[in-house]
One Martini backbone bead per residue (centre of mass of N, CA, C, O) as a GRO file, in nm:
protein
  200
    1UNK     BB    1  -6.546   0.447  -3.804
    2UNK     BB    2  -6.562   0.117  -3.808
    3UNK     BB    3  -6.551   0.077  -3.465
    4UNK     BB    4  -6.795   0.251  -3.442
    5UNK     BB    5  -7.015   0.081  -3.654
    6UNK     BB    6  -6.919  -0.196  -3.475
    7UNK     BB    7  -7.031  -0.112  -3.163
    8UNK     BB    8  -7.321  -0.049  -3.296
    9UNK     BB    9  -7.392  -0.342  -3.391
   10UNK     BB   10  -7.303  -0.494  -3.078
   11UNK     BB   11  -7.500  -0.291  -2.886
   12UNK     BB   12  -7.796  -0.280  -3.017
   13UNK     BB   13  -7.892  -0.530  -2.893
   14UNK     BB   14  -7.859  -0.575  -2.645
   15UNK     BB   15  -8.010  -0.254  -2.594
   16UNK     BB   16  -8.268  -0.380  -2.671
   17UNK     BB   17  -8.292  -0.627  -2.488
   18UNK     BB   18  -8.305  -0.433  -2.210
   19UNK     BB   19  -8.559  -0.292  -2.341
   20UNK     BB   20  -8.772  -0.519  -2.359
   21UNK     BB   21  -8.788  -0.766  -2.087
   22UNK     BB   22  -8.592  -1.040  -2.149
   23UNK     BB   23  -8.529  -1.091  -1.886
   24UNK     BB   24  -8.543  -1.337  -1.635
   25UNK     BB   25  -8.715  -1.171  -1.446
   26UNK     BB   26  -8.887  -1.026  -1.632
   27UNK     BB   27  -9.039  -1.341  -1.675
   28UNK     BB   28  -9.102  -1.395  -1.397
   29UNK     BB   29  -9.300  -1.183  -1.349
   30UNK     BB   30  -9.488  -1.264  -1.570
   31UNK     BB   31  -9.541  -1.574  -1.494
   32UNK     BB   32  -9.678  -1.457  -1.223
   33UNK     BB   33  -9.937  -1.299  -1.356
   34UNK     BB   34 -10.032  -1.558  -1.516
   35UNK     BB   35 -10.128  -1.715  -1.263
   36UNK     BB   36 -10.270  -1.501  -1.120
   37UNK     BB   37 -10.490  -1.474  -1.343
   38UNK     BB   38 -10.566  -1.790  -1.341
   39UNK     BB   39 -10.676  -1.780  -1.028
   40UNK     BB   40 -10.872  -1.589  -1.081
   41UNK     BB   41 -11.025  -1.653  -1.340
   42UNK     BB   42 -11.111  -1.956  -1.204
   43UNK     BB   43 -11.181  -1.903  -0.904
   44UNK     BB   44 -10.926  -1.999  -0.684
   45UNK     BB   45 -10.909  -2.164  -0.356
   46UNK     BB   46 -10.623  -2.115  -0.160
   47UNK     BB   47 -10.447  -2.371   0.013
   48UNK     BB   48 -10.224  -2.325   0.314
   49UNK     BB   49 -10.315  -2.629   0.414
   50UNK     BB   50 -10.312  -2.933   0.419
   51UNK     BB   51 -10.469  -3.159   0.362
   52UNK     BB   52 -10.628  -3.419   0.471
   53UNK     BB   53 -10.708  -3.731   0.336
   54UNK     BB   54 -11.024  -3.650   0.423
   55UNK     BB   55 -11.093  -3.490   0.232
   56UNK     BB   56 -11.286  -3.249   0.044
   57UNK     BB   57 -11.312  -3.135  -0.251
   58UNK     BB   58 -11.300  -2.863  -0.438
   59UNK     BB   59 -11.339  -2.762  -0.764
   60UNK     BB   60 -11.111  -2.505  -0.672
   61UNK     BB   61 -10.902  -2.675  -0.466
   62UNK     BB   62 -10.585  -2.530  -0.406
   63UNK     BB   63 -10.271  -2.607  -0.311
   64UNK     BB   64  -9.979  -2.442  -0.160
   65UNK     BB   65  -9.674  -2.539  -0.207
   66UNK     BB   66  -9.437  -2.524  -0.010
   67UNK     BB   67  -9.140  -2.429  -0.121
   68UNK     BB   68  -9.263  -2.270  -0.382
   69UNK     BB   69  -9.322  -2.142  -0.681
   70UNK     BB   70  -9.611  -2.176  -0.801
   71UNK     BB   71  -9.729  -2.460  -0.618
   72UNK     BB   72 -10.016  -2.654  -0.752
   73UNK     BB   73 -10.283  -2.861  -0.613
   74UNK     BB   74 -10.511  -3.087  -0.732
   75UNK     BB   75 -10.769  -3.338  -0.623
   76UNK     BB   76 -10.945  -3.556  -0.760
   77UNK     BB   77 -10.847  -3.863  -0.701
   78UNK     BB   78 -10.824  -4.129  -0.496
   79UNK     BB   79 -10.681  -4.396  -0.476
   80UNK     BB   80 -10.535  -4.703  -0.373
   81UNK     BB   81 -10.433  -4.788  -0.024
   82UNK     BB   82 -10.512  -5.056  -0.043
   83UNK     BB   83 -10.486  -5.432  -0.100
   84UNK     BB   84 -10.564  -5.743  -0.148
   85UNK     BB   85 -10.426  -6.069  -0.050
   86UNK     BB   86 -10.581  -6.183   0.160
   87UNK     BB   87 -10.814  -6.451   0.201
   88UNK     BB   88 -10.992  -6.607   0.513
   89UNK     BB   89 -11.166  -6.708   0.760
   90UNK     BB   90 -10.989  -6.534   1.006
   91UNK     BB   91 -10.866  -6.330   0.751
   92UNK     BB   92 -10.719  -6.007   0.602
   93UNK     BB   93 -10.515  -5.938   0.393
   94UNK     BB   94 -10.303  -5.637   0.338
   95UNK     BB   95 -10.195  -5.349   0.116
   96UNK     BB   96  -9.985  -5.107   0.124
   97UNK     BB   97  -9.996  -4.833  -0.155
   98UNK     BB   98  -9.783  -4.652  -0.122
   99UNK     BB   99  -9.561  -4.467  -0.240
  100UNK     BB  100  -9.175  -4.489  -0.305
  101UNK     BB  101  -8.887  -4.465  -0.372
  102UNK     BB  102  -8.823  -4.573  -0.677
  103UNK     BB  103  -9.079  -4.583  -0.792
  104UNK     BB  104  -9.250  -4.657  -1.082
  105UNK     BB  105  -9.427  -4.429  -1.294
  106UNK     BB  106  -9.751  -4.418  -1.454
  107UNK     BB  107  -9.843  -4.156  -1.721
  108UNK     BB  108 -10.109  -3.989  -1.752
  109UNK     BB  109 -10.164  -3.642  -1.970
  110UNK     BB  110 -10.213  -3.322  -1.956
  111UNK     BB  111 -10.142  -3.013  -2.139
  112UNK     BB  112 -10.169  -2.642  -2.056
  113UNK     BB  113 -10.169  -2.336  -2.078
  114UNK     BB  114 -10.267  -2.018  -1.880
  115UNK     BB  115 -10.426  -1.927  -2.134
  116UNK     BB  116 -10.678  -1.860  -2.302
  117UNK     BB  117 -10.743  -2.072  -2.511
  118UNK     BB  118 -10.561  -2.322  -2.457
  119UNK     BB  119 -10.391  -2.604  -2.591
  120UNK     BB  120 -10.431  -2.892  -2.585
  121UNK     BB  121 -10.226  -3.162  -2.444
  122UNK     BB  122 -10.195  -3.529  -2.525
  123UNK     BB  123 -10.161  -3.831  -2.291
  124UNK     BB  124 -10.397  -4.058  -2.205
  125UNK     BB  125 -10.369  -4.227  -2.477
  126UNK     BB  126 -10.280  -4.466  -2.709
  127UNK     BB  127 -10.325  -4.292  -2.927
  128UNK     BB  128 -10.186  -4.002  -2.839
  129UNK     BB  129  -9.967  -4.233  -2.691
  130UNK     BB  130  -9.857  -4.554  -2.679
  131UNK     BB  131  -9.683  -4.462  -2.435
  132UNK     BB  132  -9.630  -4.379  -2.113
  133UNK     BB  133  -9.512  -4.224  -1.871
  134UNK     BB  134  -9.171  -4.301  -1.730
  135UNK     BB  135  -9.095  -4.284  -1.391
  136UNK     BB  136  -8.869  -4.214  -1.101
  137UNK     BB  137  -8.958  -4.200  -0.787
  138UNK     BB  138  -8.729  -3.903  -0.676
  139UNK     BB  139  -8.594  -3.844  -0.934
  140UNK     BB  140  -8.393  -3.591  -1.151
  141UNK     BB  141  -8.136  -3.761  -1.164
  142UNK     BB  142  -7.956  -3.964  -1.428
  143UNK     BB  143  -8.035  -4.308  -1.508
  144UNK     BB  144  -8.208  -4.488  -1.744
  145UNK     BB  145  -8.469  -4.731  -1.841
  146UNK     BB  146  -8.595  -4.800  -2.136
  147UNK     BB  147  -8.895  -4.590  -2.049
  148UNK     BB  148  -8.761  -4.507  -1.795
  149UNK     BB  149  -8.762  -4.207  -1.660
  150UNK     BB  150  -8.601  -3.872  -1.568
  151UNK     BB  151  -8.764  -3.667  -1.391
  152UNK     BB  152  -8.676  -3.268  -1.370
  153UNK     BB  153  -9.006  -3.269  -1.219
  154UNK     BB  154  -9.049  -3.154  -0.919
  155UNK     BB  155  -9.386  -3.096  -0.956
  156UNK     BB  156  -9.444  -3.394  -0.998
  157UNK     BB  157  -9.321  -3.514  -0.730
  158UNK     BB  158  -9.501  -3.377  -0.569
  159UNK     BB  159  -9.783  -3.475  -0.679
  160UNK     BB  160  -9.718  -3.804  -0.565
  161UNK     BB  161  -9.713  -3.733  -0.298
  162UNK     BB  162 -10.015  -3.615  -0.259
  163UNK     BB  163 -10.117  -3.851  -0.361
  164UNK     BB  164  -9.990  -4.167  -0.259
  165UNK     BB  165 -10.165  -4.324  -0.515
  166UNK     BB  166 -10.284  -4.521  -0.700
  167UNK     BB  167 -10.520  -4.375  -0.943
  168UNK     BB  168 -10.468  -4.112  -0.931
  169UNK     BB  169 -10.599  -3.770  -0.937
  170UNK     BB  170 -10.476  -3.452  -1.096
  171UNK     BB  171 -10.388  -3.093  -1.063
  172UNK     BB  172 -10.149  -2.884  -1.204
  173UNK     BB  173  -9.937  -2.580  -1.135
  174UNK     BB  174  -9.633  -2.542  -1.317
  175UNK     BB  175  -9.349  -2.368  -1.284
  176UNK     BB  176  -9.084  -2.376  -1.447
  177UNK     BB  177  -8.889  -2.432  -1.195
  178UNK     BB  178  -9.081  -2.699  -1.190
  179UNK     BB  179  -8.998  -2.813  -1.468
  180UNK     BB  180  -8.914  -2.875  -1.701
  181UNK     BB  181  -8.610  -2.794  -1.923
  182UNK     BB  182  -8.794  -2.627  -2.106
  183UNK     BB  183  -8.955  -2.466  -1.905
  184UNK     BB  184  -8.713  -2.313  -1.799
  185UNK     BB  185  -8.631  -2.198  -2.104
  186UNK     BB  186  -8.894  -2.043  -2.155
  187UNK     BB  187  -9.062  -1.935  -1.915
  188UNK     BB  188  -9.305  -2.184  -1.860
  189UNK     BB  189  -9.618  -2.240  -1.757
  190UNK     BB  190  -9.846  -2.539  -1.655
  191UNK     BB  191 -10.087  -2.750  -1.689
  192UNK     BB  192 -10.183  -3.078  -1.527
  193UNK     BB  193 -10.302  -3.355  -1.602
  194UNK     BB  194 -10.294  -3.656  -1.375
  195UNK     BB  195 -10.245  -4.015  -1.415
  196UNK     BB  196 -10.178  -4.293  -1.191
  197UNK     BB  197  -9.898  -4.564  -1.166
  198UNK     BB  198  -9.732  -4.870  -1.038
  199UNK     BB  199  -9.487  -5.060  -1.145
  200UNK     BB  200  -9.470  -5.442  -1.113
   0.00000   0.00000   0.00000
């Protein structure tokens, strides 16, 4: 009898886990529904080839970026792609300012839930947190030093890749499976608004 009523008291929590739908697929499938009621419900534009450089973005225009489970990127503002170097009576010298693998970038970003009414954490000001997030773009694994650190959001290195330049501002979409390992181990998607620059 004590055998029986051992089995029943370790079967019965499993077996309710089981049945109310809380296994990884089912919050995945949940995950995806999240995503898809929030581009509905902000009538999101969605766009499946990437926009040219020149493109005119409209405030509704988010680009479904290939090879990634609902990973939208919105363009707010494009940064600064070439500076003045010099200048001189007979030319003027320019650098390009494209970011490239290993630039540490200088994060300011606002972070919130895709359900209504949900509560934004920011990080935009000095006030919101003392310093910005500093990672090395293109890296997601490995050793960080001082403030810069490992980003193991891919959904940030995609938003750096499409932003381009530093001063840029974008909005994205980011599903669990591209985000941080917290939100990877809760399956929680949040939308970004991030503001970038590269640390000289």
């Amino acid at each position: 009898m004590k055998r029986v009523i051992i089995c029943l008291l370790i079967g019965l929590p499993i077996l309710f886990n089981s049945c109310t739908g809380n296994t990884y697929s089912a919050l995945r499938k949940q995950e995806d529904r999240l995503i898809a009621n929030y581009l509905s419900r902000n009538a999101i534009n969605v766009l499946t080839a990437e926009p040219a450089i020149d493109y005119v973005w409209g405030e509704k225009d988010y680009y479904k970026v290939p090879g990634y489970d609902n990973l939208y990127f919105h363009l707010i503002s494009r940064g600064d792609s070439i500076r003045l170097d010099t200048i001189s009576a007979t030319k003027v010298d320019t650098v390009d300012m494209t970011i490239v693998l290993n630039d540490v970038i200088i994060a300011r970003y606002k972070k919130f839930g895709l359900t209504e009414y949900a509560d934004t954490l920011s990080y935009w000001t000095t006030l919101d947190q003392a310093h910005p997030y500093e990672f090395f773009y293109g890296r997601t694994s490995g050793t960080a030093s001082g403030y810069t650190q490992i980003c193991e959001a891919i959904g940030w290195h995609e938003a750096v890749r499409l932003m381009k330049y530093p001063e840029s501002m974008c909005q994205i979409i980011v599903p669990s499976k591209q985000g941080f390992d917290s939100d990877q181990t809760s399956v929680t998607p949040y939308v970004y608004i991030l503001h970038i620059k590269v640390k000289n």
